[in-house]
XYZ file of C-alpha atoms in Angstrom:
665
model
C 0.000 0.000 0.000
C 2.875 2.365 0.840
C 4.365 1.764 -2.620
C 1.054 2.603 -4.344
C 0.559 5.843 -2.375
C 4.105 7.032 -3.090
C 3.772 6.078 -6.748
C 0.542 8.094 -7.119
C 2.177 11.103 -5.476
C 5.166 10.940 -7.821
C 3.011 10.458 -10.924
C 0.753 13.335 -9.944
C 3.775 15.580 -9.601
C 4.999 14.429 -12.990
C 1.905 15.348 -15.002
C 2.786 18.994 -15.664
C 6.268 18.046 -16.801
C 4.915 15.332 -19.098
C 2.451 17.717 -20.654
C 5.189 20.152 -21.611
C 6.495 17.923 -24.432
C 3.573 15.902 -25.880
C 4.539 12.543 -27.368
C 8.144 12.648 -26.171
C 9.520 9.378 -24.784
C 12.417 9.271 -22.379
C 13.194 5.590 -23.006
C 13.756 4.525 -26.611
C 12.764 0.903 -27.211
C 13.037 -1.562 -30.046
C 12.332 -5.256 -30.554
C 14.983 -7.545 -32.091
C 14.638 -11.250 -33.006
C 17.698 -13.502 -32.914
C 16.612 -14.953 -36.256
C 14.483 -13.130 -38.800
C 13.578 -16.483 -40.371
C 12.725 -18.897 -37.517
C 11.805 -22.455 -38.405
C 8.272 -23.708 -37.923
C 7.807 -25.465 -34.579
C 10.925 -23.870 -33.074
C 11.533 -21.095 -30.585
C 13.307 -17.837 -31.325
C 14.709 -15.377 -28.810
C 13.214 -11.870 -28.716
C 15.029 -8.913 -27.180
C 13.416 -5.722 -25.922
C 16.259 -3.217 -26.117
C 15.864 -0.076 -23.980
C 17.913 3.123 -24.059
C 17.031 5.706 -21.355
C 17.733 9.390 -21.766
C 20.422 10.836 -19.536
C 19.101 11.248 -15.995
C 16.100 8.918 -16.516
C 15.616 5.312 -15.447
C 13.283 2.342 -15.882
C 12.430 -0.405 -13.415
C 13.380 -4.019 -12.700
C 10.832 -6.823 -12.388
C 10.565 -5.952 -8.678
C 10.851 -2.146 -8.698
C 11.548 -1.917 -4.971
C 9.674 0.410 -2.618
C 8.378 2.655 -5.434
C 7.741 1.989 -9.115
C 6.075 -0.586 -11.295
C 7.176 -3.238 -13.743
C 6.112 -2.920 -17.401
C 2.666 -4.083 -18.566
C 2.765 -5.944 -21.873
C 0.065 -6.580 -24.469
C 1.292 -9.007 -27.135
C -0.245 -9.533 -30.557
C 1.151 -12.792 -31.941
C 0.641 -15.054 -34.963
C -2.104 -17.624 -34.500
C -0.792 -20.478 -32.335
C 2.273 -18.515 -31.191
C 3.220 -17.914 -27.572
C 5.871 -16.007 -25.641
C 7.638 -16.999 -22.465
C 8.416 -15.081 -19.315
C 10.573 -11.962 -19.549
C 14.134 -12.383 -18.306
C 15.704 -9.295 -16.735
C 19.401 -8.374 -16.473
C 20.975 -7.535 -13.126
C 19.526 -4.190 -11.918
C 21.036 -1.226 -10.095
C 20.189 0.311 -6.715
C 18.780 3.827 -6.469
C 18.205 5.254 -2.981
C 16.263 8.563 -2.990
C 15.250 10.173 0.309
C 15.535 6.826 2.085
C 13.395 5.016 -0.537
C 15.107 2.084 -2.286
C 14.372 1.459 -5.984
C 15.686 -1.293 -8.264
C 16.239 0.367 -11.609
C 18.199 0.659 -14.855
C 19.949 3.998 -15.385
C 21.929 2.556 -18.301
C 20.835 0.695 -21.460
C 19.318 -2.700 -20.701
C 17.713 -5.555 -22.600
C 14.891 -7.921 -21.623
C 14.827 -11.358 -23.244
C 12.017 -13.803 -23.912
C 11.232 -16.710 -26.250
C 8.661 -16.794 -29.051
C 7.274 -20.242 -29.877
C 6.610 -20.468 -33.605
C 3.603 -22.641 -34.516
C 4.413 -25.958 -36.149
C 3.316 -26.899 -39.655
C 3.755 -23.466 -41.248
C 5.148 -23.283 -44.771
C 8.365 -21.418 -45.454
C 7.692 -17.814 -46.370
C 4.700 -17.490 -44.024
C 4.650 -14.053 -42.409
C 4.986 -13.914 -38.619
C 4.115 -10.394 -37.467
C 4.878 -9.789 -33.788
C 3.511 -6.684 -32.064
C 3.879 -5.479 -28.491
C 2.207 -2.569 -26.740
C 4.165 -1.853 -23.570
C 3.193 0.527 -20.762
C 5.961 1.487 -18.363
C 7.044 4.097 -15.886
C 10.110 6.266 -16.498
C 11.516 8.515 -13.778
C 14.246 10.889 -12.786
C 15.209 11.445 -9.169
C 12.474 14.100 -8.973
C 9.615 13.152 -11.309
C 7.956 10.103 -12.902
C 6.158 9.884 -16.268
C 4.021 6.981 -17.555
C 4.896 6.126 -21.159
C 3.673 3.754 -23.845
C 5.568 2.258 -26.769
C 4.514 0.014 -29.645
C 7.208 -2.416 -30.792
C 7.168 -4.730 -33.781
C 9.158 -7.444 -35.512
C 8.177 -8.819 -38.915
C 9.482 -12.366 -39.121
C 9.131 -14.969 -41.872
C 9.114 -18.751 -41.468
C 12.439 -20.052 -42.747
C 15.397 -22.183 -41.768
C 16.188 -20.514 -38.421
C 19.517 -19.096 -39.606
C 21.235 -16.638 -37.268
C 23.826 -14.169 -38.519
C 27.155 -13.904 -36.715
C 26.440 -10.278 -35.802
C 23.021 -11.077 -34.365
C 24.376 -14.075 -32.436
C 27.082 -11.863 -30.940
C 24.471 -9.302 -29.862
C 22.318 -11.907 -28.131
C 25.316 -13.551 -26.461
C 26.211 -10.144 -25.008
C 22.666 -9.625 -23.747
C 22.495 -13.145 -22.297
C 25.718 -12.586 -20.374
C 24.000 -9.737 -18.529
C 21.300 -12.106 -17.218
C 21.638 -13.696 -13.775
C 23.011 -17.243 -13.956
C 21.696 -20.147 -11.839
C 23.723 -20.549 -8.671
C 23.672 -24.339 -9.152
C 23.106 -25.196 -5.469
C 20.122 -24.806 -3.115
C 20.011 -21.760 -0.836
C 18.381 -21.426 2.612
C 16.837 -18.458 4.361
C 15.608 -17.709 7.860
C 12.800 -15.137 8.031
C 11.311 -12.963 10.721
C 12.470 -9.642 12.058
C 16.044 -10.543 11.147
C 16.363 -11.987 7.643
C 19.373 -14.218 6.915
C 20.062 -15.855 3.552
C 22.719 -18.539 3.087
C 23.953 -18.904 -0.515
C 26.554 -21.562 -1.488
C 29.534 -19.715 -2.965
C 33.191 -20.869 -3.212
C 35.354 -19.507 -0.411
C 38.042 -17.114 -1.563
C 36.075 -15.823 -4.550
C 36.034 -12.034 -4.572
C 32.448 -10.756 -4.378
C 33.141 -7.038 -4.088
C 30.131 -4.876 -3.245
C 27.635 -7.755 -3.219
C 23.908 -7.134 -2.820
C 20.778 -9.287 -2.757
C 17.926 -8.027 -4.971
C 14.740 -9.755 -3.740
C 12.104 -10.761 -6.260
C 9.758 -12.104 -3.602
C 7.767 -9.389 -1.853
C 7.171 -9.314 1.909
C 10.552 -10.887 2.628
C 12.987 -8.024 3.327
C 12.792 -4.296 3.992
C 14.057 -2.741 0.777
C 15.567 0.332 2.414
C 17.356 -1.597 5.184
C 21.139 -1.985 4.799
C 22.515 -5.425 4.025
C 25.622 -7.045 5.466
C 27.542 -9.730 3.570
C 29.706 -12.214 5.454
C 31.639 -15.357 4.608
C 30.898 -18.744 6.133
C 33.254 -21.214 4.494
C 31.914 -22.071 1.064
C 28.869 -19.856 1.522
C 27.794 -16.239 1.738
C 25.442 -15.018 4.474
C 23.240 -12.017 3.632
C 21.721 -10.326 6.701
C 19.138 -7.541 6.738
C 15.786 -6.531 8.238
C 12.999 -8.995 7.478
C 9.312 -8.325 6.855
C 7.849 -11.828 6.642
C 8.398 -15.550 6.049
C 7.126 -16.562 2.589
C 7.239 -20.193 1.456
C 10.074 -19.458 -1.003
C 12.349 -16.456 -1.429
C 13.644 -15.734 -4.920
C 16.012 -13.020 -6.044
C 19.388 -12.167 -7.546
C 22.733 -12.042 -5.759
C 24.792 -9.383 -7.567
C 28.578 -9.294 -7.163
C 30.826 -6.294 -7.459
C 32.003 -7.229 -10.964
C 28.494 -6.903 -12.412
C 27.624 -10.605 -12.452
C 24.382 -11.883 -10.997
C 23.248 -15.279 -9.711
C 19.616 -16.364 -9.562
C 18.682 -17.512 -6.050
C 15.802 -19.701 -4.897
C 15.858 -20.206 -1.138
C 13.650 -22.369 1.064
C 13.057 -21.832 4.805
C 15.544 -23.255 7.259
C 17.911 -22.394 10.080
C 20.738 -20.031 9.080
C 23.234 -19.545 11.868
C 25.372 -16.462 12.241
C 28.358 -16.787 9.890
C 31.611 -18.229 11.126
C 34.618 -16.851 9.236
C 36.858 -19.389 7.534
C 40.202 -19.091 5.771
C 39.801 -17.225 2.495
C 42.091 -19.663 0.682
C 40.451 -22.880 1.844
C 38.522 -23.254 -1.416
C 41.681 -22.557 -3.397
C 43.590 -25.260 -1.479
C 40.806 -27.786 -2.050
C 40.696 -26.920 -5.739
C 44.503 -27.234 -5.942
C 44.348 -30.680 -4.348
C 41.610 -31.740 -6.762
C 43.607 -30.478 -9.752
C 46.744 -32.283 -8.517
C 44.889 -35.569 -8.153
C 43.036 -35.027 -11.424
C 46.308 -34.384 -13.259
C 47.800 -37.540 -11.764
C 44.803 -39.602 -12.929
C 45.170 -38.136 -16.425
C 48.187 -40.417 -16.836
C 45.851 -43.432 -17.039
C 43.171 -41.776 -19.186
C 42.854 -42.911 -22.825
C 43.616 -39.436 -24.170
C 47.019 -39.435 -22.429
C 48.315 -42.893 -23.310
C 50.308 -41.964 -26.463
C 52.253 -39.210 -24.690
C 52.735 -41.392 -21.611
C 54.227 -44.119 -23.809
C 56.534 -41.639 -25.507
C 57.925 -40.468 -22.169
C 58.292 -44.043 -20.915
C 60.611 -44.750 -23.844
C 62.633 -41.613 -23.067
C 63.043 -42.650 -19.437
C 64.086 -46.156 -20.426
C 66.832 -44.733 -22.607
C 68.261 -42.414 -19.986
C 67.779 -44.586 -16.912
C 71.483 -45.312 -16.327
C 72.347 -41.766 -15.190
C 70.916 -40.425 -11.922
C 71.831 -36.841 -12.814
C 70.148 -37.152 -16.185
C 67.029 -38.684 -14.642
C 66.723 -35.835 -12.138
C 67.321 -33.192 -14.811
C 64.742 -34.736 -17.119
C 62.210 -35.103 -14.310
C 62.508 -31.419 -13.373
C 62.481 -30.244 -16.983
C 59.503 -32.417 -17.892
C 57.614 -31.102 -14.844
C 58.485 -27.519 -15.745
C 57.164 -28.036 -19.276
C 53.885 -29.491 -18.050
C 53.360 -26.825 -15.368
C 54.283 -23.885 -17.610
C 51.933 -25.101 -20.350
C 49.030 -25.544 -17.921
C 49.712 -22.085 -16.498
C 49.811 -20.603 -19.993
C 46.563 -22.293 -21.023
C 44.915 -21.251 -17.754
C 46.099 -17.651 -18.106
C 44.829 -17.410 -21.677
C 41.506 -18.936 -20.617
C 41.079 -16.421 -17.775
C 41.980 -13.543 -20.099
C 39.429 -14.705 -22.679
C 36.744 -14.991 -20.029
C 37.634 -11.543 -18.672
C 36.804 -10.247 -22.162
C 33.246 -11.582 -21.830
C 33.613 -14.822 -23.846
C 32.136 -17.990 -22.313
C 35.190 -20.186 -22.911
C 35.988 -23.356 -21.016
C 38.895 -25.715 -20.447
C 40.354 -27.153 -23.696
C 39.192 -24.020 -25.500
C 42.186 -24.383 -27.844
C 40.767 -27.516 -29.471
C 37.640 -25.672 -30.597
C 39.822 -23.929 -33.221
C 40.529 -26.005 -36.384
C 43.862 -24.204 -36.840
C 45.111 -25.568 -33.524
C 43.800 -29.023 -34.390
C 45.621 -28.961 -37.740
C 48.885 -27.954 -36.056
C 48.493 -30.760 -33.511
C 47.710 -33.215 -36.310
C 50.983 -32.365 -38.078
C 52.906 -32.474 -34.797
C 51.608 -35.875 -33.646
C 52.061 -37.267 -37.152
C 55.696 -36.132 -37.156
C 56.267 -37.752 -33.741
C 54.740 -41.003 -35.010
C 57.020 -40.978 -38.074
C 60.021 -40.422 -35.807
C 59.063 -43.369 -33.601
C 58.554 -45.499 -36.698
C 62.174 -44.799 -37.693
C 61.657 -42.522 -40.711
C 64.124 -39.970 -39.306
C 66.118 -39.383 -36.129
C 65.804 -36.545 -33.674
C 69.115 -35.192 -32.312
C 70.242 -37.043 -29.181
C 71.799 -34.436 -26.844
C 74.378 -35.364 -24.238
C 73.311 -36.153 -20.705
C 72.839 -33.069 -18.517
C 73.239 -30.525 -21.294
C 70.897 -27.624 -21.762
C 69.519 -29.211 -24.918
C 68.747 -32.406 -23.072
C 66.676 -30.530 -20.539
C 65.044 -28.622 -23.375
C 63.883 -31.858 -24.966
C 62.331 -33.032 -21.706
C 60.704 -29.616 -21.220
C 59.184 -29.810 -24.709
C 57.893 -33.330 -24.037
C 56.222 -32.184 -20.818
C 54.686 -29.213 -22.623
C 53.392 -31.473 -25.379
C 51.937 -33.906 -22.820
C 50.068 -31.106 -21.067
C 48.806 -29.556 -24.294
C 47.455 -32.806 -25.732
C 46.433 -34.508 -22.471
C 44.274 -31.837 -20.860
C 41.268 -31.483 -23.228
C 39.179 -33.983 -21.268
C 38.266 -33.549 -17.625
C 38.548 -36.638 -15.491
C 37.649 -37.466 -11.887
C 38.408 -34.635 -9.414
C 39.636 -32.426 -12.250
C 36.244 -31.146 -13.411
C 35.144 -29.668 -10.084
C 38.618 -28.243 -9.422
C 38.790 -26.402 -12.749
C 35.189 -25.272 -12.369
C 36.123 -23.674 -9.042
C 39.212 -22.105 -10.604
C 37.033 -20.101 -12.985
C 35.447 -18.199 -10.081
C 38.518 -17.941 -7.832
C 40.746 -14.840 -7.729
C 43.342 -14.702 -10.475
C 46.268 -15.815 -8.318
C 44.399 -18.713 -6.750
C 43.081 -19.841 -10.141
C 46.609 -19.892 -11.580
C 47.739 -22.025 -8.642
C 45.000 -24.543 -9.505
C 46.140 -24.694 -13.139
C 49.720 -25.178 -11.954
C 48.553 -28.015 -9.711
C 47.069 -29.755 -12.749
C 50.433 -29.657 -14.541
C 52.250 -30.850 -11.422
C 49.879 -33.797 -11.049
C 50.349 -34.747 -14.705
C 54.148 -34.730 -14.337
C 54.331 -36.223 -10.834
C 55.093 -39.861 -11.866
C 58.098 -38.761 -13.929
C 59.277 -36.359 -11.252
C 59.259 -39.243 -8.747
C 61.173 -41.459 -11.178
C 63.845 -38.782 -11.417
C 64.340 -38.430 -7.659
C 63.606 -41.918 -6.267
C 66.426 -44.363 -7.174
C 64.344 -47.408 -6.191
C 61.794 -46.547 -8.866
C 64.502 -46.025 -11.498
C 66.015 -49.403 -10.716
C 62.743 -51.022 -11.735
C 63.072 -49.553 -15.221
C 64.136 -52.149 -17.835
C 67.739 -52.105 -19.013
C 68.426 -50.696 -22.489
C 68.867 -53.261 -25.248
C 67.829 -54.355 -28.719
C 64.232 -54.657 -27.531
C 64.028 -50.866 -27.411
C 64.005 -50.539 -31.196
C 60.976 -52.841 -31.403
C 59.337 -51.056 -28.471
C 59.924 -47.683 -30.088
C 58.305 -48.745 -33.356
C 55.373 -50.235 -31.439
C 54.871 -46.872 -29.736
C 54.361 -45.273 -33.138
C 50.989 -47.061 -33.363
C 49.177 -45.091 -30.609
C 50.724 -41.891 -31.970
C 49.422 -42.686 -35.473
C 46.004 -43.384 -33.924
C 46.166 -40.010 -32.148
C 46.955 -38.319 -35.467
C 44.060 -40.192 -37.071
C 41.704 -38.975 -34.336
C 42.887 -35.397 -34.853
C 42.281 -35.727 -38.603
C 38.718 -36.836 -37.861
C 38.216 -33.885 -35.494
C 39.582 -31.557 -38.187
C 37.059 -32.987 -40.643
C 34.233 -32.420 -38.169
C 35.276 -28.816 -37.619
C 36.453 -27.759 -41.085
C 34.615 -30.206 -43.334
C 36.007 -32.413 -46.103
C 38.003 -29.521 -47.563
C 39.633 -28.850 -44.198
C 40.492 -32.515 -43.698
C 41.973 -32.688 -47.226
C 44.081 -29.611 -46.454
C 45.291 -31.248 -43.237
C 46.194 -34.490 -44.996
C 48.051 -32.498 -47.643
C 49.980 -30.654 -44.938
C 50.836 -33.967 -43.264
C 51.966 -35.404 -46.615
C 54.256 -32.408 -47.182
C 55.683 -32.787 -43.676
C 56.179 -36.515 -44.170
C 58.034 -36.052 -47.466
C 60.323 -33.441 -45.915
C 61.041 -35.635 -42.907
C 61.691 -38.658 -45.174
C 64.210 -36.534 -47.092
C 65.820 -35.556 -43.791
C 66.039 -39.225 -42.812
C 67.753 -40.069 -46.107
C 70.282 -37.274 -45.609
C 70.906 -38.440 -42.029
C 71.571 -41.992 -43.244
C 74.067 -40.656 -45.816
C 75.874 -38.542 -43.192
C 75.069 -35.251 -44.944
C 75.594 -31.893 -43.282
C 72.531 -29.771 -42.560
C 70.378 -32.875 -42.853
C 67.468 -31.125 -41.138
C 66.931 -28.416 -43.752
C 64.307 -30.331 -45.810
C 62.411 -31.405 -42.713
C 62.327 -27.910 -41.208
C 61.184 -26.381 -44.494
C 58.433 -28.999 -44.846
C 57.229 -28.528 -41.267
C 57.084 -24.744 -41.697
C 55.075 -25.228 -44.905
C 52.738 -27.711 -43.215
C 52.139 -25.548 -40.150
C 51.554 -22.589 -42.478
C 48.418 -24.359 -43.701
C 46.779 -23.317 -40.427
C 46.471 -19.832 -41.893
C 44.023 -20.949 -44.580
C 41.948 -23.615 -42.852
C 38.475 -22.371 -42.019
C 35.576 -23.619 -39.933
C 32.763 -25.360 -41.802
C 29.073 -24.865 -40.910
C 28.251 -26.937 -37.794
C 27.004 -30.432 -38.511
C 24.249 -32.192 -36.615
C 25.797 -34.300 -33.887
C 25.260 -38.017 -34.388
C 23.826 -39.835 -31.391
C 23.581 -43.518 -30.681
C 20.385 -43.548 -28.589
C 17.172 -43.531 -30.597
C 15.188 -40.332 -30.144
C 18.067 -38.249 -28.766
C 17.710 -34.516 -29.402
C 20.154 -31.586 -29.490
C 20.360 -29.877 -26.099
C 18.536 -26.607 -25.568
C 17.579 -24.946 -22.299
C 14.073 -24.267 -23.593
C 13.624 -27.919 -24.589
C 14.978 -29.053 -21.209
C 12.532 -26.787 -19.399
C 9.633 -28.075 -21.505
C 10.482 -31.720 -20.797
C 10.833 -31.070 -17.078
C 7.504 -29.236 -17.057
C 5.950 -32.352 -18.586
C 7.422 -34.458 -15.759
C 9.700 -36.443 -18.076
C 12.947 -38.004 -16.821
C 15.832 -36.418 -18.759
C 19.413 -37.540 -19.314
C 21.475 -34.631 -20.656
C 25.093 -35.081 -21.595
C 27.691 -32.718 -23.017
C 30.412 -33.942 -25.315
C 32.935 -32.836 -27.931
C 34.625 -34.574 -30.826
C 38.053 -33.816 -29.377
C 37.240 -35.292 -25.956
C 38.441 -38.898 -25.885
C 36.910 -39.527 -22.459
C 33.546 -38.459 -23.870
C 33.839 -40.814 -26.830
C 34.889 -43.752 -24.650
C 31.890 -43.170 -22.359
C 29.550 -42.929 -25.343
C 30.739 -46.173 -26.911
C 31.165 -48.141 -23.693
C 28.134 -46.928 -21.737
C 25.721 -44.467 -23.325
C 25.307 -45.911 -26.833
C 24.749 -49.482 -25.638
C 21.686 -51.650 -26.196
C 21.098 -52.139 -22.453
C 20.993 -48.401 -21.794
C 18.897 -47.724 -24.899
C 16.333 -50.347 -23.900
C 16.204 -49.100 -20.290
C 15.747 -45.494 -21.384
C 13.039 -46.439 -23.877
C 11.177 -48.496 -21.269
C 11.419 -45.713 -18.687
C 10.416 -42.932 -21.102
C 13.736 -41.150 -20.609
C 14.391 -38.215 -22.922
C 18.005 -37.759 -23.998
C 19.481 -34.331 -24.802
C 22.960 -34.045 -26.314
C 25.044 -30.868 -26.061
C 27.810 -30.838 -28.696
C 30.556 -28.481 -27.479
C 33.040 -29.258 -30.268
C 32.964 -25.685 -31.573
C 32.901 -24.060 -28.124
C 29.277 -22.885 -28.288
C 29.129 -20.041 -25.698
C 25.547 -20.865 -24.709
C 26.555 -24.440 -23.838
C 29.678 -23.104 -22.148
C 27.617 -20.966 -19.820
C 25.308 -23.888 -18.983
C 28.285 -26.165 -18.275
C 29.881 -23.499 -16.092
C 26.638 -23.096 -14.137
C 27.117 -26.702 -12.992
C 30.618 -25.956 -11.650
C 32.425 -27.546 -14.569
C 35.073 -26.014 -16.817
C 34.651 -28.439 -19.716
C 33.342 -31.754 -20.945
C 32.305 -34.432 -20.219
C 29.300 -33.426 -18.128
C 26.424 -35.849 -17.428
C 23.173 -34.705 -15.795
C 20.182 -36.786 -14.673
C 16.865 -34.997 -14.079
C 14.492 -37.246 -12.174
C 10.770 -36.439 -12.558
C 9.715 -33.708 -10.140
C 13.238 -32.947 -8.917
C 14.367 -29.345 -8.555
C 18.042 -30.034 -9.218
C 19.865 -32.434 -11.525
C 22.097 -35.209 -10.283
C 25.628 -34.666 -11.599
C 26.977 -38.082 -12.615
C 30.629 -39.180 -12.478
C 32.834 -38.458 -15.461
C 33.498 -42.159 -16.054
C 30.275 -44.049 -16.799
C 29.189 -47.680 -16.909
C 25.986 -49.101 -18.443
C 24.823 -50.291 -15.011
C 25.201 -46.773 -13.622
C 22.769 -45.455 -16.246
C 20.257 -48.299 -16.134
C 20.130 -47.990 -12.325
C 18.954 -44.401 -12.729
C 15.813 -45.605 -14.474
C 15.253 -48.461 -12.043
C 15.839 -46.361 -8.955
C-alpha cells in the first residue's frame, strides 16, 4: 500500500512536466529477433532493447519500494506464444531513504517466441507489443507507452554472426543459476545462506529480492563469509514459502537464487584460501589420474621410452624429471592464463578451448604425425648429451606437449577443481592450473628423484628398437583422431588440407632421414622447411558450418535450455550429456556406456528423454550452462528425475549399469 501511495504522489507531480512535451519518450525501445527467419515449430529469442535518456531510469521486475514493472500486451501469430521476460541484473537507487531497483543505463529484456508448427516457409509472422511502463528521474515520474514490432518470416532458423554476438552479449547480462540450493531464515532478522566458493572475490555484493514481503528494501545489508557460503543479513518483513532473487557481485555478475526456509546460523569466518587449497588438491589428483586416461596414453608411452633410454644416469634422470615437470606446469599455467583472459573479455570459454579452433587441431595433427614418423624410424631426432641444456630442453618440450594434448578432457576430481578455478581470484586460479600440470608430471618427477623406482626400469637393449616402433601405433592413432576432429570442424576440404599438410611434412622428414643416413651436413633443412610449410596451412583452414551431432540412442535430441525446461515441465525423466569430438573420455563413455543396447532399452522403457550438447565448436551458450554446474569443460552428465528441482551430476566415467540404475531407482 505504501508503494502505491508514493507512486501516485510521484506520478501526480509528474503530469505537468509530461504535458510540456507531448509525445516525447524518455526511453527509446526496439524489438529484435535472434533470427528473422525462424523455423516452424521452433523457438526464437526476442530482445526488448531499452535506451534511457540521460538522468532517466526504468524499473526491474521488482521495482523496490516505489515503481512498477512494465505491462505488456502481445499480438502474436495464430498459435504462437511467448515466455516469461528475463531481466538483467539491476542497479540500486536510494532517494530520500526510498530504495528502488532500476536501470539507469541501457538494458535488454529477453524472452522466447514459440513459432507454430506446420507453417510453410515464407509465411509471415508479425509480432507486435504494446508496452506501458514508468520512467523517472530522481524528482519526477512519467508513464509512457511504446509500440514495438518485428516482422518475421518462417524459414530455416539461420542466425547471422552479428546477431548471435548481440544476443550472447545480452544473455551474459542475465543472472546465472547458482547451481546449489540456498536457505533463508525469516522474521524480524532476515538471513540468507547462498553456497559460494570460499576465496572468490564478491566485491560490493547485494541481494535483490524478487519475492515481496521478505525483506525491507531500504534496510542496509551485510555480507559475510561462512566457508563455502555467503550469508546475507538484513531486516525482514515476513516468512514466505520461497524467497527468490538475484545475488549481484561487485564485478556486475548476478546469480539467480531460490531459497527455502531453514535455520541459518550467524556466519563463522573461515580461511579465504580454503577453497583454493581444495581446488589445488583436486587439480593435482586429477592431473595424476590423467596419466591413465585414454587421451594421455600416447604421450605417456613416448615419455616411458625416453626414461628407459636415460635410466642409467641419476643426474640425467633428475634433470629430465625437473624439466619435464616444468614443461607441463608452464603449459598448464599458460593455457589457464589465456583462458582467464578470454573470459575476462566476456567470452564464455571453457577448459580445452584451444581444441575448438581447427587451426590448432591442424597444427596438432601435423605435430603428432611427425612424432609417429620419428618413432617409426623414418628420421632421427638429435640425441643431446646427458645433462646438457639441450637435453633438458627436450624433456621440457615433451612435458609441454603432454600437457597440451592430455588436458582437453576432464577426469575425476579435475572437473570440479577447474570449475572452481574459474570463479577464484586470479592468483588462486593460476595455482589450480599449476597443480594440474604438477599432477600430470608427478610420476616422472618421482622417477627422477627416487632411485628405487629407477632401478625397476628395464635395461636398455635391442628390444628398445621394437618397443619404439610399437609406440608409433598409438601416436598414429592419435593423429588419425585429430584428422577426424579436423574434418568435423572444417569439413572435407579442411580434412583434405590437413592431410596435404601432413603429406608435405612426411616427405620433408623422409628426405631428412635419407640425408641423415648418408651422413650429410645440414640434414634437417628439408624437414624444417616442410614442417614450416605444413604448419603454415593453419592460416588458410576455415571452420565449416556446424554439422548435426550423431547420437547412438534412438530419439536423442540436441540440447537446448528451452527444450529441457519443456520436458521437465511435462514431468519427463531427462538424461542430458555434453560432449565434444576432441574429448576422448567423452567418446569412450559414449561407446562403452551411453550408446549401448542395455541403456537404450532401459531409457526407452522408462520414457527417458536424452538431450545431447555438442561443445566441439565451443558454443558459448553451452559453455555458460556447463559453467553453471561448476564444470570447466566436458564431459558433463546430468540426470533430471521427474519432479526434482536439481539435476544429479553423474561421475565423469560411466558404466551401463550406472545409467540403467537411474531408471530403475
